[in-house]
Short mmCIF file of C-alpha atoms in Angstrom, two decimals:
data_model
loop_
_atom_site.label_atom_id
_atom_site.label_comp_id
_atom_site.label_asym_id
_atom_site.label_seq_id
_atom_site.Cartn_x
_atom_site.Cartn_y
_atom_site.Cartn_z
CA MET Z 24 -0.10 -0.26 0.04
CA GLY Z 25 1.28 3.26 -1.03
CA LEU Z 26 2.02 6.07 1.22
CA ARG Z 27 -1.01 8.18 -0.71
CA ALA Z 28 -3.59 5.58 0.35
CA LYS Z 29 -1.82 5.34 3.75
CA ILE Z 30 -2.32 9.31 4.33
CA GLY Z 31 -6.22 9.10 2.62
CA ILE Z 32 -7.12 6.14 4.74
CA ALA Z 33 -5.83 7.60 7.99
CA ILE Z 34 -7.81 11.05 7.42
CA ALA Z 35 -11.24 9.12 6.55
CA ALA Z 36 -10.73 6.93 9.29
CA THR Z 37 -10.14 9.97 11.59
CA ALA Z 38 -13.21 11.66 10.09
CA ALA Z 39 -15.18 8.63 10.35
CA VAL Z 40 -14.21 8.58 14.37
CA VAL Z 41 -14.67 11.90 15.01
CA ALA Z 42 -18.24 11.56 13.24
CA VAL Z 43 -19.26 8.78 15.50
CA LEU Z 44 -18.07 9.86 18.55
CA ILE Z 45 -20.09 13.58 18.14
CA GLY Z 46 -22.97 11.50 16.97
CA VAL Z 47 -22.85 9.13 20.43
CA LEU Z 48 -22.64 12.45 22.40
CA VAL Z 49 -25.36 14.23 20.84
CA HIS Z 50 -27.72 11.19 20.95
CA ASN Z 51 -26.85 10.88 24.84
CA ARG Z 52 -27.54 14.48 25.58
CA THR Z 53 -30.23 14.41 23.30
CA VAL Z 54 -31.66 11.07 25.14
CA ASP Z 55 -30.88 12.95 28.62
CA ALA Z 56 -32.48 15.93 27.64
CA GLN Z 57 -35.77 14.78 26.65
CA PHE Z 58 -36.21 12.63 29.65
CA ASP Z 59 -35.38 15.55 31.95
CA LEU Z 60 -38.08 17.70 30.04
CA ALA Z 61 -40.69 15.26 29.97
CA ALA Z 62 -39.77 14.21 33.56
CA GLU Z 63 -40.49 17.58 34.93
CA SER Z 64 -43.42 18.14 32.69
CA ILE Z 65 -45.44 15.14 33.92
CA ASP Z 66 -44.16 15.30 37.38
CA GLY Z 67 -45.60 19.07 37.56
CA ARG Z 68 -48.67 17.89 36.28
CA LEU Z 69 -49.05 14.94 38.91
CA GLN Z 70 -48.38 17.66 41.67
CA SER Z 71 -51.51 19.57 40.47
CA LEU Z 72 -53.82 16.31 40.08
CA VAL Z 73 -52.74 15.48 43.77
CA GLN Z 74 -53.37 19.15 45.35
CA ASP Z 75 -56.66 19.15 43.56
CA ARG Z 76 -57.43 15.76 44.82
CA ALA Z 77 -56.39 16.73 48.45
CA ALA Z 78 -58.82 19.57 47.73
CA GLY Z 79 -61.68 17.16 47.00
CA ILE Z 80 -61.74 18.13 43.66
CA ASP Z 81 -61.58 15.07 40.97
CA THR Z 82 -60.53 16.12 37.16
CA GLY Z 83 -60.76 12.37 36.12
CA ARG Z 84 -57.29 12.43 34.78
CA ALA Z 85 -55.33 10.79 37.75
CA ILE Z 86 -54.85 6.92 37.66
CA VAL Z 87 -55.71 5.38 41.25
CA ASP Z 88 -53.97 2.49 42.44
CA PRO Z 89 -53.12 1.49 38.59
CA PRO Z 90 -52.77 -2.61 38.57
CA ASP Z 91 -49.90 -2.17 35.63
CA LEU Z 92 -47.44 0.83 37.81
CA PRO Z 93 -44.47 -0.52 37.15
CA GLY Z 94 -42.14 -1.97 39.77
CA PRO Z 95 -39.50 0.44 40.44
CA LEU Z 96 -42.11 2.69 40.85
CA LYS Z 97 -44.21 1.01 42.69
CA ASP Z 98 -41.50 0.40 45.24
CA ALA Z 99 -40.80 4.33 45.26
CA VAL Z 100 -44.17 5.01 46.35
CA ALA Z 101 -44.14 2.09 49.01
CA HIS Z 102 -41.29 4.30 50.52
CA GLY Z 103 -43.19 7.54 50.37
CA LYS Z 104 -41.11 9.04 47.60
CA ARG Z 105 -42.67 10.54 44.24
CA GLY Z 106 -41.31 9.21 41.30
CA VAL Z 107 -41.05 9.44 37.42
CA TYR Z 108 -40.40 6.46 35.45
CA LEU Z 109 -39.91 5.51 31.86
CA GLU Z 110 -41.39 2.21 30.82
CA PRO Z 111 -39.26 0.98 27.62
CA ASP Z 112 -41.23 -2.33 27.37
CA GLY Z 113 -44.13 -2.97 24.77
CA PRO Z 114 -44.89 -1.85 21.54
CA LYS Z 115 -45.12 1.55 22.61
CA PRO Z 116 -42.78 3.41 25.71
CA HIS Z 117 -44.88 5.02 28.30
CA LEU Z 118 -43.66 7.64 30.86
CA TRP Z 119 -45.00 7.28 34.51
CA ALA Z 120 -45.15 9.53 37.62
CA ALA Z 121 -46.98 8.40 40.69
CA THR Z 122 -46.71 9.62 44.51
CA GLY Z 123 -48.90 8.32 47.30
CA LEU Z 124 -52.03 10.23 48.87
CA ALA Z 125 -53.97 8.75 51.92
CA GLY Z 126 -53.02 4.83 51.68
CA GLU Z 127 -53.73 5.63 47.54
CA VAL Z 128 -51.59 5.30 44.56
CA ILE Z 129 -52.05 8.55 42.12
CA ALA Z 130 -50.18 8.27 39.04
CA LEU Z 131 -50.14 9.28 35.54
CA LYS Z 132 -49.37 8.05 32.38
CA ARG Z 133 -48.37 9.35 28.55
CA PRO Z 134 -47.03 7.82 25.33
CA TYR Z 135 -43.50 8.56 25.10
CA VAL Z 136 -43.66 7.93 21.23
CA ARG Z 137 -43.30 11.24 19.87
CA GLU Z 138 -39.55 11.61 21.87
CA GLN Z 139 -38.64 8.41 20.02
CA GLU Z 140 -39.44 9.50 16.79
CA THR Z 141 -37.53 12.89 17.48
CA LEU Z 142 -34.51 11.31 18.39
CA ARG Z 143 -34.90 8.67 15.34
CA SER Z 144 -35.28 11.68 13.16
CA LEU Z 145 -31.99 13.10 14.88
CA ASP Z 146 -30.15 9.79 14.63
CA ARG Z 147 -30.57 9.46 11.01
CA VAL Z 148 -29.35 13.25 10.44
CA LEU Z 149 -26.42 12.54 12.50
CA TRP Z 150 -25.67 9.11 10.48
CA LEU Z 151 -25.74 11.21 7.27
CA SER Z 152 -24.28 13.90 8.56
CA GLY Z 153 -21.34 11.54 9.90
CA ILE Z 154 -21.17 9.80 5.88
CA ALA Z 155 -20.87 12.82 4.74
CA GLY Z 156 -18.07 14.44 6.79
CA THR Z 157 -16.16 11.01 6.42
CA ALA Z 158 -16.89 11.16 2.50
CA LEU Z 159 -15.48 14.67 2.71
CA GLY Z 160 -12.72 13.87 4.94
CA CYS Z 161 -11.79 10.95 2.44
CA VAL Z 162 -11.90 13.44 -0.29
CA VAL Z 163 -9.66 16.21 1.29
CA GLY Z 164 -6.97 13.07 2.74
CA LEU Z 165 -6.78 11.94 -1.13
CA LEU Z 166 -6.09 15.61 -2.15
CA VAL Z 167 -3.41 16.23 0.84
CA ALA Z 168 -1.96 12.73 0.24
CA ARG Z 169 -2.19 13.16 -3.76
CA ARG Z 170 -0.12 16.57 -3.42
CA LEU Z 171 2.41 14.95 -0.65
CA GLY Z 172 2.74 11.93 -2.72
CA ARG Z 173 3.83 14.03 -5.73
CA ARG Z 174 6.20 15.61 -4.08
CA LEU Z 175 7.79 13.03 -2.27
CA THR Z 176 7.44 11.03 -6.17
CA VAL Z 177 9.66 13.99 -7.58
CA SER Z 178 12.27 13.58 -4.83
CA ALA Z 179 12.49 10.17 -5.35
CA GLY Z 180 13.05 10.30 -8.88
CA THR Z 181 15.51 12.87 -8.49
CA ALA Z 182 17.38 11.19 -5.62
CA GLN Z 183 17.50 8.12 -8.43
CA ARG Z 184 18.73 10.15 -10.93
CA ILE Z 185 21.66 11.39 -8.64
CA ALA Z 186 22.35 7.71 -8.04
CA GLU Z 187 22.56 6.92 -11.88
CA GLY Z 188 25.19 9.73 -12.11
CA ASP Z 189 23.05 12.74 -12.80
CA LEU Z 190 24.76 15.22 -10.68
CA THR Z 191 23.26 18.10 -12.12
CA ALA Z 192 19.64 16.87 -10.95
CA ARG Z 193 17.89 19.27 -8.22
CA LEU Z 194 14.55 19.15 -6.26
CA PRO Z 195 12.36 22.35 -6.80
CA ARG Z 196 12.23 24.22 -3.38
CA ALA Z 197 8.84 25.25 -2.35
CA GLY Z 198 7.14 25.72 1.20
CA LYS Z 199 8.59 25.72 4.60
CA ASP Z 200 7.65 21.74 6.06
CA GLU Z 201 9.32 19.07 6.37
CA ILE Z 202 9.17 17.73 2.75
CA ALA Z 203 10.87 21.39 2.09
CA GLN Z 204 13.23 20.21 4.78
CA LEU Z 205 13.96 17.39 3.16
CA THR Z 206 14.41 19.02 -0.41
CA THR Z 207 16.79 21.65 0.93
CA ALA Z 208 18.96 18.39 2.61
CA VAL Z 209 18.92 16.36 -0.68
CA ASN Z 210 20.24 19.39 -3.10
CA THR Z 211 22.61 19.98 -0.39
CA MET Z 212 23.94 16.37 -0.48
CA ALA Z 213 23.81 16.16 -4.44
CA ASP Z 214 26.00 19.75 -4.16
CA ALA Z 215 28.55 17.64 -1.81
CA LEU Z 216 28.68 14.75 -3.89
CA ALA Z 217 28.84 16.33 -7.03
CA ALA Z 218 31.77 18.54 -5.72
CA ARG Z 219 33.53 15.59 -4.48
CA LEU Z 220 33.14 13.22 -7.59
CA GLN Z 221 34.25 16.28 -9.71
CA ALA Z 222 37.66 16.49 -7.76
CA GLU Z 223 38.26 13.06 -8.05
CA ARG Z 224 37.65 12.73 -11.59
CA ASP Z 225 39.71 16.07 -12.22
CA VAL Z 226 42.49 14.46 -10.08
CA THR Z 227 41.93 11.25 -11.81
CA ALA Z 228 42.43 12.69 -15.19
CA ASN Z 229 45.12 14.84 -14.15
CA ILE Z 230 47.19 12.13 -12.82
CA ALA Z 231 46.71 10.09 -16.40
CA HIS Z 232 47.40 13.26 -18.42
CA GLU Z 233 50.65 13.74 -16.49
CA LEU Z 234 51.57 9.88 -16.57
CA ARG Z 235 50.96 9.91 -20.41
CA THR Z 236 54.49 11.40 -21.42
CA PRO Z 237 56.53 9.53 -19.38
CA VAL Z 238 54.65 5.82 -19.91
CA ALA Z 239 55.06 6.58 -23.61
CA GLY Z 240 58.90 6.93 -23.04
CA LEU Z 241 59.05 4.13 -20.69
CA VAL Z 242 57.20 1.55 -23.45
CA ALA Z 243 59.55 3.20 -25.85
CA ALA Z 244 62.62 2.54 -23.97
CA ALA Z 245 61.47 -1.24 -23.07
CA GLY Z 246 61.32 -1.79 -26.45
CA LEU Z 247 65.11 -1.02 -27.23
CA LEU Z 248 66.51 -3.64 -24.05
CA PRO Z 249 68.02 -6.51 -25.51
CA PRO Z 250 66.13 -9.97 -25.70
CA SER Z 251 65.63 -11.60 -22.48
CA ARG Z 252 63.54 -12.71 -20.00
CA PRO Z 253 63.75 -9.95 -17.51
CA THR Z 254 63.14 -7.65 -21.07
CA GLU Z 255 59.92 -9.28 -21.76
CA LEU Z 256 59.00 -8.64 -18.04
CA VAL Z 257 59.54 -5.41 -18.28
CA GLN Z 258 58.08 -4.71 -21.56
CA ASP Z 259 54.81 -6.65 -20.42
CA ARG Z 260 54.85 -4.44 -17.32
CA ALA Z 261 55.14 -1.02 -19.13
CA ARG Z 262 52.27 -2.19 -21.92
CA HIS Z 263 50.19 -2.94 -18.66
CA VAL Z 264 50.85 0.55 -17.11
CA ARG Z 265 49.93 2.10 -20.67
CA THR Z 266 46.69 -0.03 -21.20
CA LEU Z 267 45.77 1.19 -17.14
CA MET Z 268 46.23 4.60 -18.08
CA GLU Z 269 44.44 4.54 -21.22
CA ASP Z 270 41.57 2.89 -19.17
CA VAL Z 271 41.67 5.68 -17.06
CA LEU Z 272 41.58 8.51 -19.41
CA GLU Z 273 38.15 6.48 -21.16
CA VAL Z 274 36.69 6.88 -17.51
CA ALA Z 275 37.55 10.30 -17.18
CA ARG Z 276 35.96 11.08 -20.95
CA LEU Z 277 33.05 9.09 -20.09
CA ASP Z 278 32.26 10.12 -16.83
CA ALA Z 279 32.24 13.92 -18.09
CA ARG Z 280 29.43 12.75 -20.43
CA THR Z 281 30.57 14.53 -23.83
CA GLU Z 282 31.17 11.14 -25.88
CA GLU Z 283 28.87 11.07 -28.74
CA ALA Z 284 28.18 7.85 -30.73
CA ASP Z 285 29.30 7.47 -34.54
CA THR Z 286 26.35 5.41 -35.73
CA GLU Z 287 26.79 2.73 -38.48
CA LEU Z 288 24.42 -0.14 -39.43
CA ARG Z 289 25.99 -3.55 -38.51
CA PRO Z 290 25.06 -7.00 -38.15
CA LEU Z 291 25.24 -7.56 -34.40
CA GLY Z 292 26.42 -11.39 -35.24
CA ALA Z 293 29.27 -9.91 -37.66
CA LEU Z 294 30.71 -7.62 -34.48
CA ALA Z 295 30.37 -10.49 -32.24
CA ARG Z 296 32.52 -12.65 -34.37
CA ARG Z 297 34.99 -9.82 -35.02
CA THR Z 298 35.63 -8.79 -31.47
CA VAL Z 299 36.24 -12.23 -30.34
CA ALA Z 300 38.32 -12.99 -33.26
CA ALA Z 301 40.44 -9.91 -32.17
CA LEU Z 302 41.23 -11.20 -28.80
CA GLY Z 303 44.37 -13.63 -29.46
CA GLU Z 304 44.07 -17.40 -30.11
CA ALA Z 305 44.49 -18.24 -26.07
CA ALA Z 306 41.18 -16.14 -25.72
CA ARG Z 307 39.52 -17.76 -28.63
CA ALA Z 308 39.86 -21.25 -27.34
CA GLY Z 309 37.47 -20.77 -24.67
CA VAL Z 310 35.08 -18.69 -25.96
CA GLU Z 311 31.99 -19.66 -28.13
CA VAL Z 312 29.91 -17.42 -30.20
CA ARG Z 313 26.22 -18.65 -30.88
CA VAL Z 314 24.36 -16.31 -33.23
CA ILE Z 315 20.45 -17.40 -32.25
CA SER Z 316 18.89 -14.91 -34.58
CA ASP Z 317 20.92 -11.90 -36.06
CA GLY Z 318 19.78 -8.54 -36.24
CA LEU Z 319 20.83 -5.07 -37.93
CA VAL Z 320 21.62 -2.37 -35.62
CA GLU Z 321 22.31 1.37 -35.59
CA THR Z 322 24.97 1.66 -33.64
CA ASP Z 323 28.60 2.56 -32.99
CA PRO Z 324 30.44 -0.73 -33.93
CA ARG Z 325 33.83 0.56 -32.34
CA ARG Z 326 31.98 1.01 -28.74
CA VAL Z 327 30.35 -2.25 -29.13
CA GLU Z 328 33.40 -4.05 -29.68
CA ARG Z 329 34.87 -2.37 -26.87
CA ILE Z 330 31.85 -3.23 -24.85
CA LEU Z 331 32.07 -7.02 -25.50
CA ALA Z 332 35.76 -7.32 -25.52
CA ASN Z 333 35.41 -5.86 -21.82
CA LEU Z 334 32.92 -8.33 -21.12
CA VAL Z 335 34.51 -11.37 -22.68
CA SER Z 336 37.95 -10.49 -20.80
CA ASN Z 337 36.48 -9.65 -17.66
CA ALA Z 338 34.99 -13.52 -18.11
CA LEU Z 339 37.91 -15.42 -18.76
CA ARG Z 340 39.86 -13.21 -16.15
CA HIS Z 341 37.57 -13.40 -13.43
CA GLY Z 342 35.06 -16.18 -14.38
CA ALA Z 343 35.95 -19.61 -16.09
CA ALA Z 344 35.77 -21.26 -19.37
CA PRO Z 345 33.98 -21.71 -21.48
CA VAL Z 346 32.73 -18.46 -22.00
CA ALA Z 347 29.73 -18.15 -24.37
CA VAL Z 348 28.89 -15.35 -26.48
CA GLU Z 349 25.03 -15.05 -27.81
CA VAL Z 350 23.29 -12.67 -30.02
CA GLU Z 351 19.80 -12.90 -30.06
CA ARG Z 352 18.67 -9.79 -32.47
CA GLY Z 353 19.44 -6.83 -30.99
CA VAL Z 354 20.56 -8.32 -27.64
CA LEU Z 355 24.35 -9.69 -26.86
CA ARG Z 356 24.89 -11.92 -23.79
CA VAL Z 357 28.28 -13.11 -22.23
CA LEU Z 358 27.88 -16.01 -19.80
CA ASP Z 359 30.85 -17.67 -18.03
CA SER Z 360 31.06 -21.05 -16.10
CA GLY Z 361 32.97 -19.05 -12.98
CA PRO Z 362 31.56 -18.23 -9.34
CA GLY Z 363 29.34 -15.43 -10.46
CA PHE Z 364 29.63 -11.50 -10.09
CA PRO Z 365 30.06 -10.48 -6.52
CA GLU Z 366 27.03 -9.28 -4.45
CA ALA Z 367 28.14 -5.65 -4.29
CA LEU Z 368 28.23 -5.27 -8.14
CA LEU Z 369 25.04 -6.76 -8.38
CA ALA Z 370 23.57 -4.31 -5.82
CA HIS Z 371 25.25 -0.89 -7.03
CA GLY Z 372 26.78 -1.95 -10.00
CA PRO Z 373 30.30 -1.59 -11.64
CA GLN Z 374 32.68 0.70 -9.39
CA ARG Z 375 36.14 1.70 -10.33
CA PHE Z 376 39.28 1.21 -8.36
CA ARG Z 377 37.16 -1.61 -6.35
CA THR Z 378 38.74 -4.99 -5.80
CA GLY Z 379 37.17 -8.09 -5.31
CA GLY Z 380 36.44 -9.34 -8.73
CA GLY Z 381 36.73 -12.98 -9.43
CA SER Z 382 38.17 -15.46 -7.44
CA ASP Z 383 41.79 -13.76 -7.07
CA GLY Z 384 40.21 -10.72 -5.37
CA HIS Z 385 41.94 -8.64 -7.68
CA GLY Z 386 40.62 -6.21 -10.40
CA LEU Z 387 40.54 -2.17 -10.39
CA GLY Z 388 36.89 -2.21 -11.92
CA LEU Z 389 37.53 -0.46 -14.87
CA GLY Z 390 36.84 -2.84 -17.38
CA LEU Z 391 32.83 -3.01 -16.70
CA THR Z 392 32.95 0.56 -15.50
CA ILE Z 393 34.06 1.45 -19.30
CA ALA Z 394 31.46 -1.31 -20.87
CA SER Z 395 28.71 0.43 -18.68
CA GLY Z 396 29.60 3.98 -19.78
CA GLN Z 397 29.74 3.01 -23.67
CA ALA Z 398 26.86 1.27 -23.22
CA ARG Z 399 24.78 4.52 -21.95
CA VAL Z 400 26.67 6.55 -24.79
CA LEU Z 401 25.04 4.13 -27.41
CA GLY Z 402 21.72 4.58 -25.36
CA GLY Z 403 21.90 0.62 -24.64
CA ARG Z 404 21.52 -1.21 -21.08
CA LEU Z 405 24.19 -3.31 -19.25
CA THR Z 406 22.86 -5.34 -16.64
CA PHE Z 407 24.72 -8.09 -14.62
CA ALA Z 408 23.14 -11.14 -12.91
CA ASN Z 409 24.27 -14.49 -11.65
CA PRO Z 410 22.03 -17.20 -13.28
CA ALA Z 411 20.26 -20.02 -11.09
CA GLY Z 412 22.56 -22.45 -13.11
CA GLY Z 413 25.79 -21.03 -11.92
CA GLY Z 414 28.43 -18.71 -14.02
CA ALA Z 415 27.81 -14.96 -14.43
CA LEU Z 416 25.77 -13.21 -16.84
CA ALA Z 417 26.40 -9.59 -18.53
CA THR Z 418 23.58 -8.62 -21.10
CA LEU Z 419 23.73 -5.66 -23.71
CA ASP Z 420 20.37 -4.83 -24.53
CA LEU Z 421 20.52 -2.72 -27.80
CA SER Z 422 17.11 -3.61 -28.77
CA GLY Z 423 16.45 0.12 -29.29
CA ALA Z 424 19.27 0.40 -32.14
CA LEU Z 425 17.57 -2.35 -34.03
CA ARG Z 426 16.41 -2.26 -37.68
CA THR Z 427 14.84 -3.99 -40.37
CA GLU Z 428 15.78 -4.49 -43.54
CA GLY Z 429 13.34 -2.31 -45.33
CA GLU Z 430 14.77 0.74 -42.82
CA ALA Z 431 18.49 -0.27 -43.84
CA GLU Z 432 17.80 -0.01 -47.51
CA GLU Z 433 15.79 3.49 -47.01
CA GLY Z 434 18.57 4.68 -44.81
CA GLY Z 435 20.90 3.94 -47.55
CA THR Z 436 24.24 5.91 -47.27
CA ASP Z 437 22.80 8.01 -44.28
CA ALA Z 438 23.18 4.96 -41.75
CA GLY Z 439 26.69 6.09 -41.12
CA ARG Z 440 26.11 9.68 -39.85
CA GLY Z 441 26.33 10.59 -36.40
CA GLY Z 442 28.51 12.56 -34.05
CA ARG Z 443 32.41 11.88 -33.98
CA ALA Z 444 33.51 9.78 -30.85
CA GLY Z 445 36.04 11.89 -28.56
#
């Protein structure tokens, strides 16, 4: 049950409870007031009759020694008291008044129907008023809940956009209530987070740029060393540092969100085969490409190959062979036979410079971070899961870029148009 429904139900329930309480109070007070007024009237009439009878005047309105006198009233007269009693039994209620005079019981009796009809009419009015008040409270509650719910929904949506990386998202500031305080807190948090992340990105990008020249010199110098086993190790480490530096620069460019896709119309199956073929003989031995159903996609082939290469390399490094690459129209799937993705990655997505990938516990998280960033540039969606049968599954959904044969022929040479990648 949503917050809007809860607030609406709470306000409607409160209105119903208030209506019931007021109705019960008015009913009881009316009953007491009616009885007091009727008792005072009949008691006054009884006293007049008693005075007339004592003076020897018989008006004929008094009932002398009535056989049906109610028991409580008979006991009161027996003890020398004058009393009034409402007899609710029978089809019609009656109001009695009685007193003793010279060994006789003098009584008056009248119907109490008019008071009961008045009370029933009042109860009907109270019920209708209570129902109307509850309905009005329900409408007011729904309106209030809708307004609050809309503001909270906007807040939740903006917070989600911030969590997904849109650090420019802010909440509109309105009012001075608790939700306005929440809005201010979220905006302040977003400002602080944006400033901190921007500082980290600037530092990372500046370090990578500063290292570019010395790393290039290191690679060139390593290439001039005489052939030997130590030389191979130095050259391998130098190439690794250069690759890492290039990855860091790519992450910085993706974080800046200035990249644009250079789109072409390509069959996705051919892109998958070419990417796996370019990985090298050792990698190809553990990777199988399955084209379930091919499809033409209007996308940036370089970025698709980059994503797929990172996913396959991650599967071979942190998972286990065999690795299956499946193509089903506009969807690419990479499934390995390893222990699966870490729970932190499934919960929060790839995070750069976070170790813990795979069984060896190593990895900077740049490969999957780059793959996710490139998927965002392509307008696709990259998701990660651990299937029930074991292994790790990465899915790149480019179905939004899927094109039919007719669209491909109609597009002609225009299929290659697009922004140039940065």
